Amino acid sequence: MASLGVGAEQEPLLGDNTPRRREWDIIETQEHYKSRWRSIRILYFTMFLSSVGFSIVIMSIWPYLQKIDPTADASFLGWVIATFSLGQMAASPLFGLWSNYRPRKEPLSISIFISVAANCLYAYVHLPPSHNKYYMLVARGLVGFGAGNVAVIRSYIAGATSLQERTSAMANTSACQALGFILGPVFQTCFALIGEKGVTWDTIKLQINMYTAPVVLSAFLGILNIILILTILREHRVDDSGRQCKNINFEEVSTDEVQVPQGNIDQVAVVATNVLFFVILFIFALFETIVTPLTMDMYAWTREQAVLYDGLILAALGVEAVIVFMGIKLVSKKIGERAILLGGLILVWVGFFILLPWGNQFPKIQWEDLHNNSIPNTTFGEIIITLWKSPREDHDEGPIGCPIEQGWCLYTPVIHLAQFITSAVLVGIGYPSCNVMSYTLYSKILGPKPQGVYMGWLTASGSAARILGPVFISQVYTVWGPRWAFSLVCGLVVLTITLLGVVYRRLIAFSVRHGGIQEQPS
């Protein structure tokens, strides 16, 4: 029957394999099971493309912006980067609401079409005679708006999986998302071989160069994604036991379907999970932002060294995250989702605690004026610029070390490289653990009812965190230095762990709360 030989995707995470549980398996036919997981895997691919859409141009935005519009400055770059998250934050609840009342094909196809159109606009931003930077701003904002379909993807997967399948499916989704963030810059690097000039398709006035080729590829993959969604994706909804539920999204109604269980969602748990998720994304966003300025200040790395070494470190963290996502499927069966979330937060706290400066060795001081080449400035864009600055722009790397303009450089001990690497490894384990557990617990708390709007708010909170995290760390690090910056982060994590402790017993599945299923202790 349906679930025989299912493998890891249906391994139980709550309860045991009793005969009572096995009798639920016969409710789903083999054909229905295959269709359900085909649809889920299509959404894995959609999630992958969504993250690729963000990362595939992230390393080339700054030089492309300078090329098409010399009036663009660092502050405007910050807006170009942030507008993706702003667009996603605005769109997530809207697409989520849409998916609650209509077949999910509709918001998914429309959102991907918006991203395709936005990528095409990005490829043509060089054509207008003026105000090119604003066209790029609009293009990136629309790509972010299209990426609001993440809420639809996660709500679909939550509704199409039983409690036994949920953690594994959510881990796979997050792994695909992480893989997209890793491979995006790799694709960009490959396209760099085309060069700035590239080739021009005169008929449609399309320039294919190192800046536009990535978005052309994204647009092509987006069209392929729409075709797959329209032809393969089917509406499936099951309750926490794995039985089909009747829902407005269904295209076909089966006599085997059961009504959605009644009961109130624990709103305290919902709000708490949103706060937890915001903090988790906030902390990782600031960590990503501070890596380059921190290593340049502490280890006197040049821009070229920082881009190379920090790029390798972040790539390694991405690979580590994928491994963690896969391992979580096994660990969650042993200790439960809440325990993994708590453990992940503790690892993040330890990681930032290790980053606190100590000892009698101080960083090399940069006495000369660097004109803000390596200083994390007061705007998000000026921090991000350090990632794009190429030594080819200026063969003289200039003075290196901790700028004297940052007063704390004179009295703050150096953060040893071993400290930094150890911290990065711990954060690289803790963050993905917390990320996937937040989504998994959230979906279980919401239960079998349509989750589109709720998932939209969770995605929006994550987008807000990605905007505010870099702003926070840029201000605190520049003025007060790493000791205060990382102490405040440690304090924030302690408060988050305290919040988790307060609501720990409330973070349980909807069906467990209403007595439908026995919870496995964790």
Coordinates of C-alpha atoms in Angstrom, one line a residue:
M1 CA 0.0 0.0 0.0
A2 CA 0.9 3.7 0.1
S3 CA 3.5 4.0 2.8
L4 CA 5.2 0.6 2.6
G5 CA 8.9 1.1 1.8
V6 CA 8.6 4.8 2.1
G7 CA 12.0 5.4 3.6
A8 CA 13.3 8.4 5.3
E9 CA 10.5 10.7 4.1
Q10 CA 7.9 8.8 6.2
E11 CA 9.9 7.7 9.2
P12 CA 7.9 8.4 12.3
L13 CA 9.0 11.3 14.5
L14 CA 6.2 11.2 17.0
G15 CA 5.1 8.0 18.7
D16 CA 5.9 4.5 17.7
N17 CA 5.0 2.1 14.9
T18 CA 2.0 0.5 16.5
P19 CA -0.6 -1.5 14.6
R20 CA -3.0 1.4 15.2
R21 CA -0.7 3.7 13.3
R22 CA -0.2 1.2 10.5
E23 CA -3.9 1.0 9.8
W24 CA -3.8 4.6 8.8
D25 CA -1.4 3.7 6.0
I26 CA -4.1 2.0 3.9
I27 CA -6.1 5.2 3.6
E28 CA -3.7 6.5 1.0
T29 CA -3.3 4.7 -2.3
Q30 CA 0.1 4.2 -4.0
E31 CA -1.0 6.5 -6.8
H32 CA -2.0 9.3 -4.4
Y33 CA 1.3 8.9 -2.5
K34 CA 3.4 9.2 -5.6
S35 CA 1.5 12.2 -6.8
R36 CA 1.8 13.9 -3.4
W37 CA 5.5 13.5 -3.2
R38 CA 6.0 14.4 -6.8
S39 CA 4.3 17.7 -6.0
I40 CA 6.4 18.2 -2.9
R41 CA 9.6 17.7 -4.9
I42 CA 8.5 20.2 -7.5
L43 CA 8.3 22.7 -4.6
Y44 CA 11.8 21.7 -3.4
F45 CA 13.0 22.8 -6.9
T46 CA 10.9 26.0 -6.6
M47 CA 12.5 26.8 -3.2
F48 CA 16.0 26.2 -4.7
L49 CA 15.3 28.6 -7.6
S50 CA 13.9 31.2 -5.1
S51 CA 17.2 31.3 -3.2
V52 CA 19.3 31.2 -6.4
G53 CA 17.3 34.3 -7.6
F54 CA 18.7 36.2 -4.6
S55 CA 22.3 34.9 -4.6
I56 CA 23.1 34.5 -8.3
V57 CA 23.7 38.3 -8.7
I58 CA 24.7 39.3 -5.2
M59 CA 28.5 39.5 -6.0
S60 CA 28.0 41.5 -9.2
I61 CA 25.4 44.0 -8.2
W62 CA 27.8 46.7 -7.1
P63 CA 30.0 46.8 -10.2
Y64 CA 27.0 46.5 -12.5
L65 CA 25.3 49.4 -10.7
Q66 CA 28.4 51.5 -11.1
K67 CA 28.6 50.7 -14.8
I68 CA 25.0 51.5 -15.6
D69 CA 24.7 54.6 -13.4
P70 CA 27.8 56.4 -12.1
T71 CA 25.6 58.5 -9.8
A72 CA 24.8 55.5 -7.6
D73 CA 26.6 55.5 -4.3
A74 CA 27.0 53.2 -1.3
S75 CA 23.8 54.2 0.4
F76 CA 21.8 53.4 -2.8
L77 CA 23.5 50.0 -3.0
G78 CA 22.1 49.4 0.5
W79 CA 18.6 50.0 -0.8
V80 CA 19.1 47.8 -3.8
I81 CA 20.2 44.9 -1.5
A82 CA 17.4 45.6 1.1
T83 CA 14.6 46.0 -1.5
F84 CA 14.7 42.2 -2.1
S85 CA 13.8 41.5 1.5
L86 CA 11.3 44.4 1.6
G87 CA 9.5 43.0 -1.5
Q88 CA 9.5 39.5 0.0
M89 CA 8.2 40.8 3.4
A90 CA 5.3 42.6 1.6
A91 CA 4.4 39.7 -0.7
S92 CA 4.6 36.8 1.7
P93 CA 1.3 37.4 3.6
L94 CA -0.5 38.3 0.4
F95 CA 0.5 35.1 -1.4
G96 CA -0.2 33.1 1.8
L97 CA -3.7 34.5 1.9
W98 CA -4.3 33.8 -1.7
S99 CA -3.1 30.2 -1.3
N100 CA -5.6 29.6 1.6
Y101 CA -8.6 30.1 -0.8
R102 CA -7.4 29.2 -4.2
P103 CA -5.4 26.3 -5.8
R104 CA -1.7 26.9 -4.9
K105 CA -0.8 26.7 -8.7
E106 CA -2.2 30.3 -9.0
P107 CA 0.0 32.2 -6.5
L108 CA 3.0 30.0 -7.3
S109 CA 2.8 30.6 -11.1
I110 CA 2.1 34.3 -10.8
S111 CA 4.9 34.9 -8.3
I112 CA 7.4 33.0 -10.5
F113 CA 6.2 35.0 -13.5
I114 CA 6.8 38.2 -11.6
S115 CA 10.4 37.0 -10.8
V116 CA 10.9 36.1 -14.5
A117 CA 9.7 39.5 -15.6
A118 CA 11.9 41.2 -13.0
N119 CA 15.0 39.3 -14.1
C120 CA 14.3 40.4 -17.7
L121 CA 14.0 44.0 -16.5
Y122 CA 17.3 43.6 -14.7
A123 CA 18.9 42.5 -18.0
Y124 CA 17.7 45.7 -19.7
V125 CA 18.4 48.3 -17.0
H126 CA 21.4 49.6 -19.0
L127 CA 19.1 50.8 -21.9
P128 CA 17.2 53.8 -20.4
P129 CA 19.1 57.1 -21.0
S130 CA 18.9 58.1 -17.3
H131 CA 17.8 56.9 -13.8
N132 CA 19.1 53.4 -14.5
K133 CA 19.7 52.8 -10.8
Y134 CA 16.0 53.1 -10.1
Y135 CA 15.2 50.5 -12.7
M136 CA 17.6 48.2 -11.0
L137 CA 16.0 49.0 -7.6
V138 CA 12.5 48.1 -9.0
A139 CA 13.9 44.9 -10.6
R140 CA 15.4 43.6 -7.4
G141 CA 12.3 44.6 -5.4
L142 CA 10.1 42.6 -7.9
V143 CA 12.4 39.6 -7.6
G144 CA 11.9 39.8 -3.9
F145 CA 8.2 40.2 -4.3
G146 CA 8.1 37.0 -6.4
A147 CA 10.2 35.3 -3.7
G148 CA 7.2 35.8 -1.4
N149 CA 6.0 32.4 -2.7
V150 CA 8.3 30.8 0.0
A151 CA 5.2 31.1 2.3
V152 CA 3.1 29.2 -0.2
I153 CA 5.7 26.5 -0.6
R154 CA 6.1 25.9 3.1
S155 CA 2.4 26.0 3.8
Y156 CA 1.7 23.5 1.0
I157 CA 4.4 21.1 2.3
A158 CA 3.1 21.5 5.9
G159 CA -0.4 20.7 4.7
A160 CA 0.6 17.8 2.4
T161 CA 2.7 15.9 5.1
S162 CA 1.7 14.0 8.2
L163 CA 3.5 14.6 11.6
Q164 CA 5.7 11.6 10.8
E165 CA 6.8 13.2 7.5
R166 CA 6.9 16.9 8.5
T167 CA 10.4 17.3 9.9
S168 CA 12.1 15.4 7.1
A169 CA 10.2 17.4 4.5
M170 CA 11.0 20.7 6.1
A171 CA 14.6 19.8 6.4
N172 CA 14.7 18.9 2.7
T173 CA 13.1 22.2 1.9
S174 CA 15.7 24.2 3.9
A175 CA 18.5 22.1 2.4
C176 CA 17.3 23.1 -1.1
Q177 CA 17.1 26.7 0.0
A178 CA 20.7 26.6 1.4
L179 CA 21.9 24.8 -1.7
G180 CA 20.5 27.7 -3.8
F181 CA 22.4 30.3 -1.7
I182 CA 25.6 28.2 -2.1
L183 CA 25.4 27.6 -5.9
G184 CA 24.2 31.1 -6.8
P185 CA 27.6 32.7 -6.4
V186 CA 29.2 29.7 -8.1
F187 CA 27.0 30.3 -11.2
Q188 CA 28.0 34.0 -11.1
T189 CA 31.7 33.0 -11.0
C190 CA 31.2 30.8 -14.0
F191 CA 29.5 33.6 -15.9
A192 CA 32.4 36.0 -15.1
L193 CA 34.3 34.2 -17.8
I194 CA 32.1 35.9 -20.4
G195 CA 33.5 39.3 -19.4
E196 CA 31.9 42.7 -19.2
K197 CA 31.5 43.1 -23.0
G198 CA 30.0 39.7 -23.8
V199 CA 27.8 39.5 -26.8
T200 CA 24.8 41.5 -28.0
W201 CA 21.6 40.1 -29.5
D202 CA 20.8 43.1 -31.7
T203 CA 17.3 42.0 -32.6
I204 CA 16.0 42.4 -29.0
K205 CA 18.9 44.6 -27.8
L206 CA 19.9 42.1 -25.2
Q207 CA 23.5 42.2 -23.9
I208 CA 24.7 38.9 -22.6
N209 CA 27.6 39.6 -20.3
M210 CA 28.9 38.6 -16.9
Y211 CA 26.2 40.8 -15.3
T212 CA 23.1 39.8 -17.3
A213 CA 23.8 36.1 -18.1
P214 CA 22.9 35.0 -14.5
V215 CA 19.5 36.7 -14.6
V216 CA 18.8 35.3 -18.1
L217 CA 19.5 31.8 -16.7
S218 CA 17.2 32.6 -13.8
A219 CA 14.4 33.7 -16.1
F220 CA 14.8 30.5 -18.2
L221 CA 14.7 28.3 -15.1
G222 CA 11.7 30.3 -13.9
I223 CA 9.8 29.5 -17.1
L224 CA 10.7 25.8 -16.7
N225 CA 9.5 26.0 -13.1
I226 CA 6.1 27.4 -14.2
I227 CA 5.7 24.6 -16.7
L228 CA 6.5 21.9 -14.1
I229 CA 4.0 23.5 -11.6
L230 CA 1.2 23.7 -14.2
T231 CA 1.7 20.2 -15.5
I232 CA 2.8 18.1 -12.4
L233 CA 1.7 19.9 -9.2
R234 CA -1.5 18.6 -7.7
E235 CA -3.4 19.8 -4.7
H236 CA -2.9 17.4 -1.7
R237 CA -3.8 17.9 1.9
V238 CA -3.6 15.4 4.7
D239 CA -4.2 15.6 8.4
D240 CA -1.6 15.0 11.1
S241 CA -2.3 11.2 10.8
G242 CA -1.8 11.2 7.0
R243 CA -5.4 10.9 6.0
Q244 CA -6.7 13.1 3.2
C245 CA -8.6 16.2 4.3
K246 CA -11.3 18.1 2.4
N247 CA -10.1 21.6 1.5
I248 CA -11.0 24.4 -0.9
N249 CA -7.7 24.0 -2.7
F250 CA -8.6 20.4 -3.8
E251 CA -9.4 19.9 -7.4
E252 CA -10.9 16.5 -6.9
V253 CA -12.9 15.2 -3.9
S254 CA -12.4 11.7 -2.8
T255 CA -14.8 9.7 -0.6
D256 CA -11.9 8.8 1.6
E257 CA -11.3 12.4 2.7
V258 CA -12.0 13.4 6.3
Q259 CA -13.0 16.7 7.6
V260 CA -10.4 19.1 9.1
P261 CA -10.4 18.6 12.9
Q262 CA -11.8 21.5 14.9
G263 CA -10.0 23.4 17.6
N264 CA -8.3 26.7 18.3
I265 CA -4.7 27.4 17.4
D266 CA -2.5 28.3 20.3
Q267 CA -1.8 32.0 19.4
V268 CA 0.8 32.4 22.2
A269 CA 2.8 29.6 20.6
V270 CA 2.4 31.2 17.2
V271 CA 3.6 34.6 18.3
A272 CA 6.5 33.1 20.3
T273 CA 7.6 31.1 17.3
N274 CA 7.6 34.2 15.1
V275 CA 9.7 36.0 17.6
L276 CA 12.1 33.0 17.9
F277 CA 12.4 32.9 14.1
F278 CA 13.0 36.6 13.8
V279 CA 15.9 36.4 16.3
I280 CA 17.4 33.4 14.6
L281 CA 17.4 35.1 11.2
F282 CA 18.5 38.4 12.7
I283 CA 21.6 36.9 14.3
F284 CA 22.7 35.0 11.2
A285 CA 22.2 38.1 9.0
L286 CA 24.4 40.2 11.2
F287 CA 27.0 37.4 11.4
E288 CA 27.1 37.3 7.5
T289 CA 27.4 41.1 7.4
I290 CA 30.2 41.5 9.9
V291 CA 32.5 38.7 8.6
T292 CA 34.4 40.8 6.1
P293 CA 34.9 44.0 8.1
L294 CA 35.8 41.9 11.2
T295 CA 38.5 39.8 9.4
M296 CA 40.0 42.9 7.7
D297 CA 40.2 44.8 11.0
M298 CA 41.5 41.9 13.1
Y299 CA 43.9 40.1 10.7
A300 CA 44.9 43.0 8.5
W301 CA 43.6 41.2 5.4
T302 CA 43.5 43.1 2.1
R303 CA 40.3 43.3 0.2
E304 CA 41.4 40.6 -2.1
Q305 CA 42.3 38.3 0.8
A306 CA 39.0 39.1 2.6
V307 CA 36.9 38.3 -0.4
L308 CA 38.7 35.1 -1.1
Y309 CA 39.0 33.8 2.5
D310 CA 35.6 34.9 3.7
G311 CA 34.0 33.6 0.6
L312 CA 35.5 30.2 1.3
I313 CA 34.4 30.4 4.9
L314 CA 30.8 31.2 4.0
A315 CA 30.7 28.5 1.3
A316 CA 31.9 26.0 3.9
L317 CA 29.2 27.1 6.3
G318 CA 26.7 26.6 3.5
V319 CA 27.9 23.0 2.9
E320 CA 27.9 22.5 6.7
A321 CA 24.3 23.7 6.8
V322 CA 23.2 21.2 4.1
I323 CA 24.8 18.4 6.1
V324 CA 23.1 19.6 9.3
F325 CA 19.7 19.7 7.5
M326 CA 20.2 16.1 6.5
G327 CA 21.4 15.0 9.9
I328 CA 18.4 16.6 11.7
K329 CA 16.1 14.0 10.2
L330 CA 17.8 11.3 12.2
V331 CA 18.5 13.3 15.4
S332 CA 14.9 14.6 15.6
K333 CA 13.6 11.0 16.1
K334 CA 15.8 10.6 19.1
I335 CA 15.4 13.9 21.0
G336 CA 12.5 15.8 19.4
E337 CA 12.2 19.2 17.6
R338 CA 12.1 21.4 20.7
A339 CA 15.3 20.0 22.1
I340 CA 17.1 20.5 18.8
L341 CA 15.8 24.1 18.8
L342 CA 17.1 24.7 22.3
G343 CA 20.4 23.0 21.5
G344 CA 20.8 25.1 18.4
L345 CA 20.3 28.4 20.4
I346 CA 22.9 27.2 22.9
L347 CA 25.4 26.6 20.2
V348 CA 24.8 30.0 18.7
W349 CA 25.3 31.6 22.2
V350 CA 28.6 29.7 22.7
G351 CA 29.7 30.7 19.2
F352 CA 29.3 34.4 19.9
F353 CA 30.6 34.1 23.4
I354 CA 33.8 32.7 21.9
L355 CA 34.1 35.7 19.7
L356 CA 34.5 38.1 22.7
P357 CA 38.0 39.6 22.6
W358 CA 40.4 38.7 25.3
G359 CA 44.2 38.7 26.0
N360 CA 46.9 41.2 25.7
Q361 CA 47.5 41.1 21.9
F362 CA 45.9 44.0 19.9
P363 CA 45.1 44.3 16.2
K364 CA 47.4 46.0 13.8
I365 CA 46.4 49.7 13.7
Q366 CA 45.8 51.4 10.4
W367 CA 47.0 54.9 10.9
E368 CA 46.4 56.3 7.4
D369 CA 43.1 57.4 6.0
L370 CA 41.5 54.5 4.0
H371 CA 38.6 56.6 2.6
N372 CA 36.2 54.0 4.1
N373 CA 37.7 51.1 2.1
S374 CA 37.5 48.6 5.0
I375 CA 35.6 50.4 7.7
P376 CA 32.1 49.2 8.4
N377 CA 30.2 52.4 7.9
T378 CA 26.9 53.7 9.1
T379 CA 25.0 52.5 6.0
F380 CA 24.3 48.9 5.0
G381 CA 25.4 49.6 1.5
E382 CA 28.9 50.8 2.6
I383 CA 29.4 47.6 4.6
I384 CA 28.3 45.4 1.7
I385 CA 30.7 47.3 -0.7
T386 CA 33.7 45.5 0.9
L387 CA 32.4 42.3 -0.6
W388 CA 32.4 43.7 -4.2
K389 CA 35.5 45.8 -4.2
S390 CA 38.0 44.3 -6.5
P391 CA 41.7 44.9 -6.4
R392 CA 41.5 45.4 -10.1
E393 CA 39.8 48.7 -9.4
D394 CA 42.8 49.9 -7.5
H395 CA 46.1 48.1 -7.7
D396 CA 47.2 49.8 -4.5
E397 CA 45.5 47.9 -1.7
G398 CA 46.3 50.8 0.6
P399 CA 46.9 50.6 4.4
I400 CA 45.6 47.5 6.1
G401 CA 44.6 46.8 9.7
C402 CA 42.1 48.3 12.2
P403 CA 41.3 51.9 11.3
I404 CA 42.3 54.5 13.9
E405 CA 39.0 56.2 13.2
Q406 CA 37.4 53.4 15.2
G407 CA 38.6 54.3 18.6
W408 CA 38.1 50.9 20.1
C409 CA 40.9 49.5 17.9
L410 CA 43.4 51.0 20.4
Y411 CA 42.2 49.1 23.5
T412 CA 40.2 46.1 22.2
P413 CA 42.2 42.8 22.1
V414 CA 42.4 41.0 18.8
I415 CA 40.0 38.1 18.1
H416 CA 42.3 35.2 17.3
L417 CA 41.7 33.4 14.0
A418 CA 41.1 30.1 15.9
Q419 CA 38.3 31.9 17.9
F420 CA 36.7 33.1 14.7
I421 CA 36.9 29.7 12.9
T422 CA 35.5 27.9 16.0
S423 CA 32.7 30.5 16.3
A424 CA 31.8 30.1 12.6
V425 CA 31.6 26.3 12.9
L426 CA 29.3 26.5 16.0
V427 CA 27.1 29.1 14.4
G428 CA 27.1 27.1 11.2
I429 CA 25.6 24.1 13.2
G430 CA 23.3 26.1 15.5
Y431 CA 21.7 28.4 12.8
P432 CA 20.4 25.7 10.4
S433 CA 19.2 23.6 13.3
C434 CA 17.1 26.5 14.7
N435 CA 15.9 27.5 11.2
V436 CA 14.4 24.1 10.2
M437 CA 13.0 23.4 13.7
S438 CA 11.3 26.8 13.8
Y439 CA 9.5 26.0 10.5
T440 CA 8.7 22.5 11.6
L441 CA 7.3 23.4 15.0
Y442 CA 5.4 26.3 13.6
S443 CA 3.7 24.1 11.0
K444 CA 2.8 21.5 13.6
I445 CA 1.4 24.1 16.0
L446 CA -0.9 25.4 13.2
G447 CA -2.2 22.0 12.5
P448 CA -4.2 20.8 9.4
K449 CA -5.9 24.1 8.7
P450 CA -4.7 26.3 5.8
Q451 CA -1.4 27.8 6.8
G452 CA -0.8 30.3 4.0
V453 CA -1.3 33.5 6.0
Y454 CA 0.5 32.3 9.1
M455 CA 3.5 31.1 6.9
G456 CA 3.4 34.5 5.2
W457 CA 3.8 36.3 8.5
L458 CA 6.7 33.9 9.5
T459 CA 8.4 34.6 6.2
A460 CA 7.8 38.3 6.6
S461 CA 9.4 38.3 10.0
G462 CA 12.5 36.6 8.6
S463 CA 12.7 39.2 5.8
A464 CA 12.5 42.0 8.4
A465 CA 15.3 40.3 10.4
R466 CA 17.5 40.2 7.3
I467 CA 17.0 44.0 6.9
L468 CA 17.5 45.0 10.5
G469 CA 20.4 42.7 11.4
P470 CA 23.0 44.3 9.1
V471 CA 21.8 47.8 10.2
F472 CA 22.2 46.9 13.9
I473 CA 25.6 45.4 13.6
S474 CA 27.0 48.2 11.4
Q475 CA 26.1 50.8 14.0
V476 CA 27.2 48.9 17.1
Y477 CA 30.4 47.5 15.7
T478 CA 31.6 50.8 14.2
V479 CA 31.0 52.9 17.4
W480 CA 31.6 50.4 20.2
G481 CA 33.5 47.5 18.7
P482 CA 33.3 43.7 18.7
R483 CA 33.2 43.4 22.5
W484 CA 30.0 45.4 22.9
A485 CA 28.5 44.0 19.6
F486 CA 28.9 40.4 20.5
S487 CA 28.0 40.9 24.1
L488 CA 24.7 42.4 23.0
V489 CA 24.2 39.4 20.7
C490 CA 24.9 37.0 23.6
G491 CA 22.4 38.8 25.7
L492 CA 19.8 38.7 23.0
V493 CA 20.3 34.9 22.6
V494 CA 20.0 34.5 26.4
L495 CA 16.6 36.3 26.3
T496 CA 15.6 34.1 23.4
I497 CA 16.5 30.9 25.3
T498 CA 14.5 32.3 28.2
L499 CA 11.5 32.8 26.0
L500 CA 11.8 29.3 24.6
G501 CA 11.9 28.0 28.2
V502 CA 8.7 29.8 29.0
V503 CA 6.7 28.5 26.0
Y504 CA 8.5 25.2 25.7
R505 CA 5.5 23.1 26.7
R506 CA 3.2 25.0 24.4
L507 CA 5.3 24.2 21.3
I508 CA 3.4 21.0 20.5
A509 CA 1.5 19.8 17.5
F510 CA -2.1 20.9 17.0
S511 CA -3.3 17.3 17.1
V512 CA -1.3 16.5 20.3
R513 CA -2.8 19.6 22.0
H514 CA -6.3 18.5 21.1
G515 CA -5.8 14.9 22.1
G516 CA -5.6 13.3 18.7
I517 CA -2.1 11.9 19.0
Q518 CA 0.2 11.0 21.8
E519 CA 3.3 13.1 21.9
Q520 CA 6.7 11.5 22.2
P521 CA 8.6 13.1 25.2
S522 CA 11.5 15.4 24.2

